[in-house]
mmCIF file of C-alpha atoms in Angstrom:
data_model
loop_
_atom_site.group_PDB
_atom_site.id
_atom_site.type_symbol
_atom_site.label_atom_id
_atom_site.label_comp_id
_atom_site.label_asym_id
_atom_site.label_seq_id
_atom_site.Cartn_x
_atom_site.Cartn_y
_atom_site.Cartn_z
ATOM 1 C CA UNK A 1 140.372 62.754 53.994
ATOM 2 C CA UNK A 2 137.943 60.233 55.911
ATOM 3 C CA UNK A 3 134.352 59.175 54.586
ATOM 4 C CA UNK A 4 132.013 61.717 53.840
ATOM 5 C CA UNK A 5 128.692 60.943 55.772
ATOM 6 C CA UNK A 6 125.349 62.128 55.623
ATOM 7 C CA UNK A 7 123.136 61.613 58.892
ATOM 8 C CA UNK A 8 119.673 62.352 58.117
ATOM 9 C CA UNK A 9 117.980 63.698 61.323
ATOM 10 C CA UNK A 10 114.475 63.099 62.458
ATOM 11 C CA UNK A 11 112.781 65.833 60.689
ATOM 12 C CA UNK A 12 114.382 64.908 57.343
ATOM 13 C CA UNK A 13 117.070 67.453 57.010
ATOM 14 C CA UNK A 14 120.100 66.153 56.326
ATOM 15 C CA UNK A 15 123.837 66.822 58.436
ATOM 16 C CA UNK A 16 126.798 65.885 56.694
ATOM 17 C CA UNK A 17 129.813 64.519 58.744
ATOM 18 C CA UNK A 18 133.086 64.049 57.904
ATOM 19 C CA UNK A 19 134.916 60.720 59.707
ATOM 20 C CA UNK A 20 138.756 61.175 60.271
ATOM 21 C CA UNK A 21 140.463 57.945 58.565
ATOM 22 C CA UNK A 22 142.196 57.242 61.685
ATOM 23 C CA UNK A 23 139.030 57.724 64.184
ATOM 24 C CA UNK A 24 138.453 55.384 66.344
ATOM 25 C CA UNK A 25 135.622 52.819 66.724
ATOM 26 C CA UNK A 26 131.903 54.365 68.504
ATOM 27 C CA UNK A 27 131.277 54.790 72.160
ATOM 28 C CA UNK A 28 128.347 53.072 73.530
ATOM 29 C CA UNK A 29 126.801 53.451 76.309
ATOM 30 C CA UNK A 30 126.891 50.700 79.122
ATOM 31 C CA UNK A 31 123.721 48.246 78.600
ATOM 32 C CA UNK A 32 120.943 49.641 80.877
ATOM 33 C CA UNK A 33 117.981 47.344 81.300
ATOM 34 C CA UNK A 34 114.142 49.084 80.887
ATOM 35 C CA UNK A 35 112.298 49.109 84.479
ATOM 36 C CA UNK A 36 108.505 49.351 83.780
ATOM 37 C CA UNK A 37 107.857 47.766 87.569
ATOM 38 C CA UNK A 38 108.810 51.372 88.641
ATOM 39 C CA UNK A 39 107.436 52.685 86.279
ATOM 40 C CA UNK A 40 110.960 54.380 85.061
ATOM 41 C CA UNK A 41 113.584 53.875 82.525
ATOM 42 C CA UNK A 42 116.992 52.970 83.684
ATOM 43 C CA UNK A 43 118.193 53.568 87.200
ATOM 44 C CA UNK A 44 118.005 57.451 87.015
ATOM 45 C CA UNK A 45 115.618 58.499 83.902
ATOM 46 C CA UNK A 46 111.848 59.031 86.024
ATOM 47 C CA UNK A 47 109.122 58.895 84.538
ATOM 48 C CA UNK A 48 106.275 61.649 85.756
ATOM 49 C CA UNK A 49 108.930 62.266 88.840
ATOM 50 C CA UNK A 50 106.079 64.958 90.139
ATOM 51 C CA UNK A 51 103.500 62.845 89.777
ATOM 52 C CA UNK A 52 105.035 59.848 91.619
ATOM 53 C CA UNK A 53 105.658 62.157 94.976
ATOM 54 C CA UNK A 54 102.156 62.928 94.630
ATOM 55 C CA UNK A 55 100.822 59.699 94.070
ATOM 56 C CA UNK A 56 103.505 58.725 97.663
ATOM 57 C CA UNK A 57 101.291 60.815 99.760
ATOM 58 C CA UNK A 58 97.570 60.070 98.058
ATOM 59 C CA UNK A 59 95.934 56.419 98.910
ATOM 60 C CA UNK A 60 97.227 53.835 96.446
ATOM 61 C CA UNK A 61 94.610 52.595 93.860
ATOM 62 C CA UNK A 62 94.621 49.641 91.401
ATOM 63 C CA UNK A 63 96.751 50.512 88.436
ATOM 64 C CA UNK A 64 95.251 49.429 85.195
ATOM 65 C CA UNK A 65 96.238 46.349 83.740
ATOM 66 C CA UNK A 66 97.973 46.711 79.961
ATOM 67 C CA UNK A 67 100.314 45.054 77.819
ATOM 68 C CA UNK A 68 103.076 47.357 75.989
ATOM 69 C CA UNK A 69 104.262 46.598 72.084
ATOM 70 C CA UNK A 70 107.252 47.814 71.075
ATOM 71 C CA UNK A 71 108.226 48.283 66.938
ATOM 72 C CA UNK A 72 111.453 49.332 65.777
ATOM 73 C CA UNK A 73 111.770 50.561 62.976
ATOM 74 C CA UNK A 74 113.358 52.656 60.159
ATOM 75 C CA UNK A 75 112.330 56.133 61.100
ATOM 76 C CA UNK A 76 111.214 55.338 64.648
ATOM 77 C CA UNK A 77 110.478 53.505 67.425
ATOM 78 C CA UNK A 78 106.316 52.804 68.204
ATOM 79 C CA UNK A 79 104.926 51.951 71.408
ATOM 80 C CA UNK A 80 101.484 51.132 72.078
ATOM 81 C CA UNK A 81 100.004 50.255 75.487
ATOM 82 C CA UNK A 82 96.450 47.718 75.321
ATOM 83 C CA UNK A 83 94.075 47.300 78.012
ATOM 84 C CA UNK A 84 94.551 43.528 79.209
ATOM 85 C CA UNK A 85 90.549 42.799 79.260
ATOM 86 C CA UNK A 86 89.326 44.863 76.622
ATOM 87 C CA UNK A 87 92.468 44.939 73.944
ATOM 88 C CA UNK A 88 91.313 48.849 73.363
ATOM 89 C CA UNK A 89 94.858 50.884 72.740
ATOM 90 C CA UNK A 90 94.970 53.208 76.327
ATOM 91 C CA UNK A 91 98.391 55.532 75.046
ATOM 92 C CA UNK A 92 100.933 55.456 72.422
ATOM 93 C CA UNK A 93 104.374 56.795 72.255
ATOM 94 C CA UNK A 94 107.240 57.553 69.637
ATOM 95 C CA UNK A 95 110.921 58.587 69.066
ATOM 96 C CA UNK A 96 112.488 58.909 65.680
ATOM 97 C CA UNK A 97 115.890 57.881 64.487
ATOM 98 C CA UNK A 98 118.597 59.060 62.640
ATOM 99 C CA UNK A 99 120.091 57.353 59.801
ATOM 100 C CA UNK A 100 123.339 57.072 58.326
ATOM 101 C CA UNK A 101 123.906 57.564 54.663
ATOM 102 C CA UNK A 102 126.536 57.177 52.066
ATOM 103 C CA UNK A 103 126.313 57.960 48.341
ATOM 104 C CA UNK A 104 127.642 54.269 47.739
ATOM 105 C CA UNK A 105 124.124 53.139 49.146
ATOM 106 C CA UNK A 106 125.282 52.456 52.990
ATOM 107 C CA UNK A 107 122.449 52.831 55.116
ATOM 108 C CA UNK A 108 123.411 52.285 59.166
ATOM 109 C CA UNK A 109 121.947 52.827 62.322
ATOM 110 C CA UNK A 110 124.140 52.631 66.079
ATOM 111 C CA UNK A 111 122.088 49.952 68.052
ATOM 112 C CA UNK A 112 122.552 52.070 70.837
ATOM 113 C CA UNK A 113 120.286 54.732 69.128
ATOM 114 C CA UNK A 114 117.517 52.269 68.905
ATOM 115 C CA UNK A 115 117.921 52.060 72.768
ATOM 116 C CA UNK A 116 117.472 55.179 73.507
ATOM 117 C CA UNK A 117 114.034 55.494 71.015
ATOM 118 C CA UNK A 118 112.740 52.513 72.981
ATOM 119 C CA UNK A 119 113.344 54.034 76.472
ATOM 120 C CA UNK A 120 111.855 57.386 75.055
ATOM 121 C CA UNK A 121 108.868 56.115 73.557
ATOM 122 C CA UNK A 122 108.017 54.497 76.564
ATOM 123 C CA UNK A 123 108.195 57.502 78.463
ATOM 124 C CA UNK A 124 106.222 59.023 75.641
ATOM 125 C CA UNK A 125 103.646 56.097 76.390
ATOM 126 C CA UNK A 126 103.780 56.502 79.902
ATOM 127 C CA UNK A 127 103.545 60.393 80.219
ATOM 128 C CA UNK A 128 99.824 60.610 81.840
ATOM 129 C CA UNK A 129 99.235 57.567 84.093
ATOM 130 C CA UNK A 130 100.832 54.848 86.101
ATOM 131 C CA UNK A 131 100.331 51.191 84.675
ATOM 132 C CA UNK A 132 100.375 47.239 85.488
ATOM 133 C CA UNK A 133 102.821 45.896 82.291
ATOM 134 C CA UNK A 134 101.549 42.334 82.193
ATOM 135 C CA UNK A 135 103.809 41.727 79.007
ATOM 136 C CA UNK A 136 106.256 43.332 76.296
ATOM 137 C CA UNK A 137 105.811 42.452 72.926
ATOM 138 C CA UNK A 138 108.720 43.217 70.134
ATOM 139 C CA UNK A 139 108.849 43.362 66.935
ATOM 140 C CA UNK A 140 111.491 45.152 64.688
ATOM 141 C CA UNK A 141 112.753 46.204 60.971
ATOM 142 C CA UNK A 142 114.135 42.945 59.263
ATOM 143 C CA UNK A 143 117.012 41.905 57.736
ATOM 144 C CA UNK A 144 119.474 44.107 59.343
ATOM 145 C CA UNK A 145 122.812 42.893 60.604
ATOM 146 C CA UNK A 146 123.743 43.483 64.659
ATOM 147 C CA UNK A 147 127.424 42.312 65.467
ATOM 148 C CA UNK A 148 128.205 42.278 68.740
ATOM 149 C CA UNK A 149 131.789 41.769 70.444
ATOM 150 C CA UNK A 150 132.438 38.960 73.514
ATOM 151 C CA UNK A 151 130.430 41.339 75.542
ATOM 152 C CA UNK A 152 127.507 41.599 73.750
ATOM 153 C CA UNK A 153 128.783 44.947 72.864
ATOM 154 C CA UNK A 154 127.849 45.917 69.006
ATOM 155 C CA UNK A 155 131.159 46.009 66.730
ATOM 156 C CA UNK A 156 130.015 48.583 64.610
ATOM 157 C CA UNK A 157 126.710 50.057 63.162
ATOM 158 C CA UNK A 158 124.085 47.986 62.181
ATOM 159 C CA UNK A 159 123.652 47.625 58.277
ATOM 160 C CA UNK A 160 119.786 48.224 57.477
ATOM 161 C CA UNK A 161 117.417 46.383 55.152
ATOM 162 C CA UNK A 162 118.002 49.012 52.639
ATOM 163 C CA UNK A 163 121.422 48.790 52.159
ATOM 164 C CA UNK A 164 122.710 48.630 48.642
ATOM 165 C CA UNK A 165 126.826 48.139 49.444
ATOM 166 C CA UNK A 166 126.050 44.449 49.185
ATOM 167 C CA UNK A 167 125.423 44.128 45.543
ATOM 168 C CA UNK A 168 128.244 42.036 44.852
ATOM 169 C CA UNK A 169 127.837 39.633 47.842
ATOM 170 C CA UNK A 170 124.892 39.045 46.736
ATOM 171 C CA UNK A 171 125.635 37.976 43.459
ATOM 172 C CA UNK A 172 128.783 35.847 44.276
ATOM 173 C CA UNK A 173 127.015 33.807 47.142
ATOM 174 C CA UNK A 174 123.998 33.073 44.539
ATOM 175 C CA UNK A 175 127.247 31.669 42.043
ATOM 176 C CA UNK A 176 128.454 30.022 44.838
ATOM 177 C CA UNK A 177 125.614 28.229 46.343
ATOM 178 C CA UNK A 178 125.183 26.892 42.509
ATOM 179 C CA UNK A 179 122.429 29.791 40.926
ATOM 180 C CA UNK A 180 119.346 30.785 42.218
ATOM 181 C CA UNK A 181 117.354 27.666 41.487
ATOM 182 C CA UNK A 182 119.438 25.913 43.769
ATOM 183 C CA UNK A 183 119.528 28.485 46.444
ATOM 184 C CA UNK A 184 115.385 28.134 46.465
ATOM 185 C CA UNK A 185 115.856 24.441 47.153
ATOM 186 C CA UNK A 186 118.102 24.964 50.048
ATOM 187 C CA UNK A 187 116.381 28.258 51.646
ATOM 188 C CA UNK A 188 113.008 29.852 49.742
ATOM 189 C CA UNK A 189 114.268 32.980 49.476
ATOM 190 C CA UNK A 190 117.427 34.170 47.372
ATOM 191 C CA UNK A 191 120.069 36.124 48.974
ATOM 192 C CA UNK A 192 119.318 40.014 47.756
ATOM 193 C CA UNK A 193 121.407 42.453 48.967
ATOM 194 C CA UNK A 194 118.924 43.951 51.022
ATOM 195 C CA UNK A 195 118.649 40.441 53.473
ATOM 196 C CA UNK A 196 121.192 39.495 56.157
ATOM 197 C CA UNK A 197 123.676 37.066 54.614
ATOM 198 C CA UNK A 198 124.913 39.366 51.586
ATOM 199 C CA UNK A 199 125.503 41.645 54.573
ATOM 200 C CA UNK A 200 128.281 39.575 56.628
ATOM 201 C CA UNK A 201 130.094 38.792 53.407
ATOM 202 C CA UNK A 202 130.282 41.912 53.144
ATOM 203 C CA UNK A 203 131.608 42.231 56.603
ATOM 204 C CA UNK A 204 134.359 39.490 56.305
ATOM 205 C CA UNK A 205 135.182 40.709 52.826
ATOM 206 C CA UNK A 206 135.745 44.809 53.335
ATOM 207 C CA UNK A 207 136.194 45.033 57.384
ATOM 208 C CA UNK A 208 137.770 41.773 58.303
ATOM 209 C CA UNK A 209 138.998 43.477 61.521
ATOM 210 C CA UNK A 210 135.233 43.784 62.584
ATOM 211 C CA UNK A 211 134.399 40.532 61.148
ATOM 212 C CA UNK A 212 137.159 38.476 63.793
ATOM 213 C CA UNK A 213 136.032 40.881 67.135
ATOM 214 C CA UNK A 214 132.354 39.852 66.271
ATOM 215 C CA UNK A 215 131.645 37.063 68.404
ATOM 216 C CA UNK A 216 128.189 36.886 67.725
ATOM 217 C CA UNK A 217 125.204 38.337 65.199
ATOM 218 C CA UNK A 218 121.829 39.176 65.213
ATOM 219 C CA UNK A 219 118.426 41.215 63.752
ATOM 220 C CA UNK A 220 117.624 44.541 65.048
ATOM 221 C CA UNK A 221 114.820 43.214 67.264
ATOM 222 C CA UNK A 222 116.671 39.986 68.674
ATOM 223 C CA UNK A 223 119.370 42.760 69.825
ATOM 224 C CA UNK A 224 116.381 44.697 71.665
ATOM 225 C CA UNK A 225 115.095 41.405 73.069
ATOM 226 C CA UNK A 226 118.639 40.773 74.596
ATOM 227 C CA UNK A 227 118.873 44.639 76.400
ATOM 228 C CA UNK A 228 115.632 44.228 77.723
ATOM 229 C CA UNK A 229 115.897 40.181 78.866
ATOM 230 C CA UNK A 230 119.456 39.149 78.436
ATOM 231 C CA UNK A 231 118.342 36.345 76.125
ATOM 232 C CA UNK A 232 119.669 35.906 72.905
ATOM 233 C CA UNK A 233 117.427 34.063 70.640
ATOM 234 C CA UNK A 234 115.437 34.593 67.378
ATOM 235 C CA UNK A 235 112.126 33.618 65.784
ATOM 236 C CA UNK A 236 111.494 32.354 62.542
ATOM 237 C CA UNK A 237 109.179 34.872 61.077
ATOM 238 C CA UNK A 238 112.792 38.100 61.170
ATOM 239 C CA UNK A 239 115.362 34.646 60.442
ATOM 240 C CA UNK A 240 113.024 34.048 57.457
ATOM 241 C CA UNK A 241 114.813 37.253 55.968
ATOM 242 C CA UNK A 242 118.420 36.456 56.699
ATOM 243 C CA UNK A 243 118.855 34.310 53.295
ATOM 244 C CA UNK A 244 120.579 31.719 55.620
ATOM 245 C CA UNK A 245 117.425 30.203 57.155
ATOM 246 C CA UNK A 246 115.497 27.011 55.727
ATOM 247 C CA UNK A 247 111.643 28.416 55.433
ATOM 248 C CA UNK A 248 110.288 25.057 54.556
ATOM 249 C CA UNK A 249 112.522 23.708 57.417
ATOM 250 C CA UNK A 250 112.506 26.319 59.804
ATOM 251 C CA UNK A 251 116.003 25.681 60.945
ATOM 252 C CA UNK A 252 119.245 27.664 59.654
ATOM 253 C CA UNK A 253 121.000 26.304 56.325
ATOM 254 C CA UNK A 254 124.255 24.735 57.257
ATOM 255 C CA UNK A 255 125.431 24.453 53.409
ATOM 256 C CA UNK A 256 124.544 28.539 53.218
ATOM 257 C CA UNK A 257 126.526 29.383 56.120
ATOM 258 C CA UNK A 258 129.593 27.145 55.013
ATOM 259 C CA UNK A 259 129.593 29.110 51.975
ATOM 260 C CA UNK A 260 130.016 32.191 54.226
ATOM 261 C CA UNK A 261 132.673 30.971 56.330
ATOM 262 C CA UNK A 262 133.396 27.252 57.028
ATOM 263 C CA UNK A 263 135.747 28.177 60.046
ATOM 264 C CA UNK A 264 133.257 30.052 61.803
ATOM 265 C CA UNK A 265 131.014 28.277 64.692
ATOM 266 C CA UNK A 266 127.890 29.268 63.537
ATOM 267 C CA UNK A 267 126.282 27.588 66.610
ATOM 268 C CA UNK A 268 127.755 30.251 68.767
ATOM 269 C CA UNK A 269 127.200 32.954 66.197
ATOM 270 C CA UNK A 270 123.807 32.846 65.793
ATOM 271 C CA UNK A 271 120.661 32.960 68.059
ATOM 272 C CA UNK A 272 118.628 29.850 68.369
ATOM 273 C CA UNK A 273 115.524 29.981 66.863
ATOM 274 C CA UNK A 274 112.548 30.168 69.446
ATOM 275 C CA UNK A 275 108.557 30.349 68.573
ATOM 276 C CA UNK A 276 107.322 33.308 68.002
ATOM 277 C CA UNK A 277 104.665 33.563 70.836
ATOM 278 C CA UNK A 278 106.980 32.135 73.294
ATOM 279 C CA UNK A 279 108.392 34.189 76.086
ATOM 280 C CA UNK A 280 111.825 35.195 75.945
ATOM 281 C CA UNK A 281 112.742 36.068 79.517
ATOM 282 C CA UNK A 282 111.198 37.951 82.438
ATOM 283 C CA UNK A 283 112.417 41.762 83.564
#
C-alpha cells in the first residue's frame, strides 16, 4: 500500500489520496514567465481578451500608473495593485491553495501550485481595467524548503513552515552544533522544526535520492522571484528563518551548514543574500 494523503482543498474539505509506492516523481509544468506589459499571463492565458479587441479599435488613453504586490502564502496567494502617486489600493486579487497533509505532521505544497495562484490572482487583480506595472513586489510564507534539480526544476514538494516531520532533526542538529546556547551565539535563532535547516536534514536523512538530484535550495518566495526574473537570490529578512543564517551577521553560518553536510557546496546551493529593497531583475 503507498502513503495515505490528505489534500485539503480551498474551501476546507478535505480529499484523501492514496500514492502507489512505486509512483513516480510529479509533473510540472514547463516554467512560464508572468507578462504584465501585455497585460496577460503566459503566452496564451488573456486577460479581459474582449475587452482588449475593444480597446484595438477605441483611441488609446493613458493607462494608470500602479505598482502590483504579490504574497504567498499558506492558504493563498494576495495581490494588491497601488496607485504610483497616491499609494491608494486601485484592485485586489486572490487564489487559494491546496495543501498536503499527513497524520505524521507533513505539511507540503507543489511549487508549481503557487504558480498558478500567482498568475490567477493577477488576473483576479486585473479583471476590470488595463494598467502601467511600474514594479512587482514579493513577499512569501517563511521557512519553507524549495529544492530544485540542475534545471531549476523543484525535486519534490516544498515542506511548509508548519511541518512537524522534523522533530528529530531538530533536536540532533541543536546536540550537534553543541546545545542551544551555543547555537544562539552562532545564529540568533535555534533550529525548530518548523525553520528551514531541520528541514534538509530531514531531506538527506529519509530521501537521500532527492537530497543528491537537488542542485540547489530555496524559500517559497525566492522560488517565485526566480519564475518571474530568473534570478536566484534571497534577502535577509525570509534567510533570517532558515536556522542557518547569522542575524547579527547577516551572512549564512558556515559552521551550521558543515554540520548539515560538509561535502556539499553550499555556495552553489544557496541564494546569495541581496537587500531587501533592491531590485532583483527586470521582466
Amino acid at each position: 500500500m503507498g502513503d495515505v494523503l490528505r489534500r485539503r482543498r480551498p474551501g476546507g474539505s478535505v480529499a484523501t489520496l492514496r500514492r502507489h509506492p512505486r509512483a513516480g516523481g510529479r509533473l510540472h509544468r514547463p516554467h512560464r514567465r508572468l507578462d504584465l506589459r501585455q497585460g496577460c499571463l503566459g503566452p496564451r492565458a488573456s486577460v479581459l481578451r474582449g475587452a482588449r479587441q475593444q480597446l484595438s479599435r477605441a483611441p488609446r488613453e493613458r493607462m494608470r500608473r500602479v505598482f502590483l504586490g504579490v504574497d504567498c502564502g499558506t492558504q493563498s496567494t494576495k495581490v494588491v495593485l497601488r496607485d504610483a502617486g497616491t499609494g491608494a489600493v486601485v484592485a485586489v486579487g486572490r487564489a487559494p491553495h491546496e495543501l498536503i497533509e499527513r497524520d505524521d505532521g507533513t505539511r507540503e505544497q507543489d511549487p508549481a501550485w503557487w504558480v498558478d495562484a500567482l498568475r490567477a490572482a493577477v488576473r483576479d487583480a486585473l479583471r476590470a481595467e488595463r494598467f502601467e506595472i511600474g514594479g512587482i513586489g514579493v513577499s512569501g510564507q517563511q521557512h519553507g524548503l524549495v529544492c530544485l534539480d540542475a534545471s531549476d526544476r523543484p525535486v519534490r514538494p516544498a515542506k511548509l513552515w508548519n511541518d512537524t516531520t522534523t522533530a528529530v532533526e531538530s533536536a540532533a542538529l541543536t546536540r550537534t552544533l553543541g546545545g542551544e546556547k551555543r547555537v544562539l551565539e552562532l545564529t540568533g535563532n535555534l533550529p525548530l522544526p518548523g525553520y528551514t535547516a531541520p528541514k534538509i536534514a530531514w531531506l538527506a536523512a529519509h530521501e537521500p535520492d532527492a537530497y543528491a538530484r537537488t542542485l540547489r535550495m530555496c524559500l517559497p518566495h525566492d522560488y517565485l522571484n526566480l519564475w518571474l526574473t530568473g534570478e536566484f537570490v534571497t534577502e535577509s529578512g525570509d534567510a533570517s528563518g532558515t536556522a542557518y543564517f547569522d542575524v547579527r551577521g547577516r551572512r549564512y553560518s558556515n559552521v551550521v551548514l558543515a554540520a548539515m553536510d560538509d561535502r556539499r557546496d553550499w555556495t552553489r546551493t544557496l541564494p546569495p543574500v541581496v537587500a531587501s529593497l533592491s531590485v532583483v531583475g527586470r521582466l
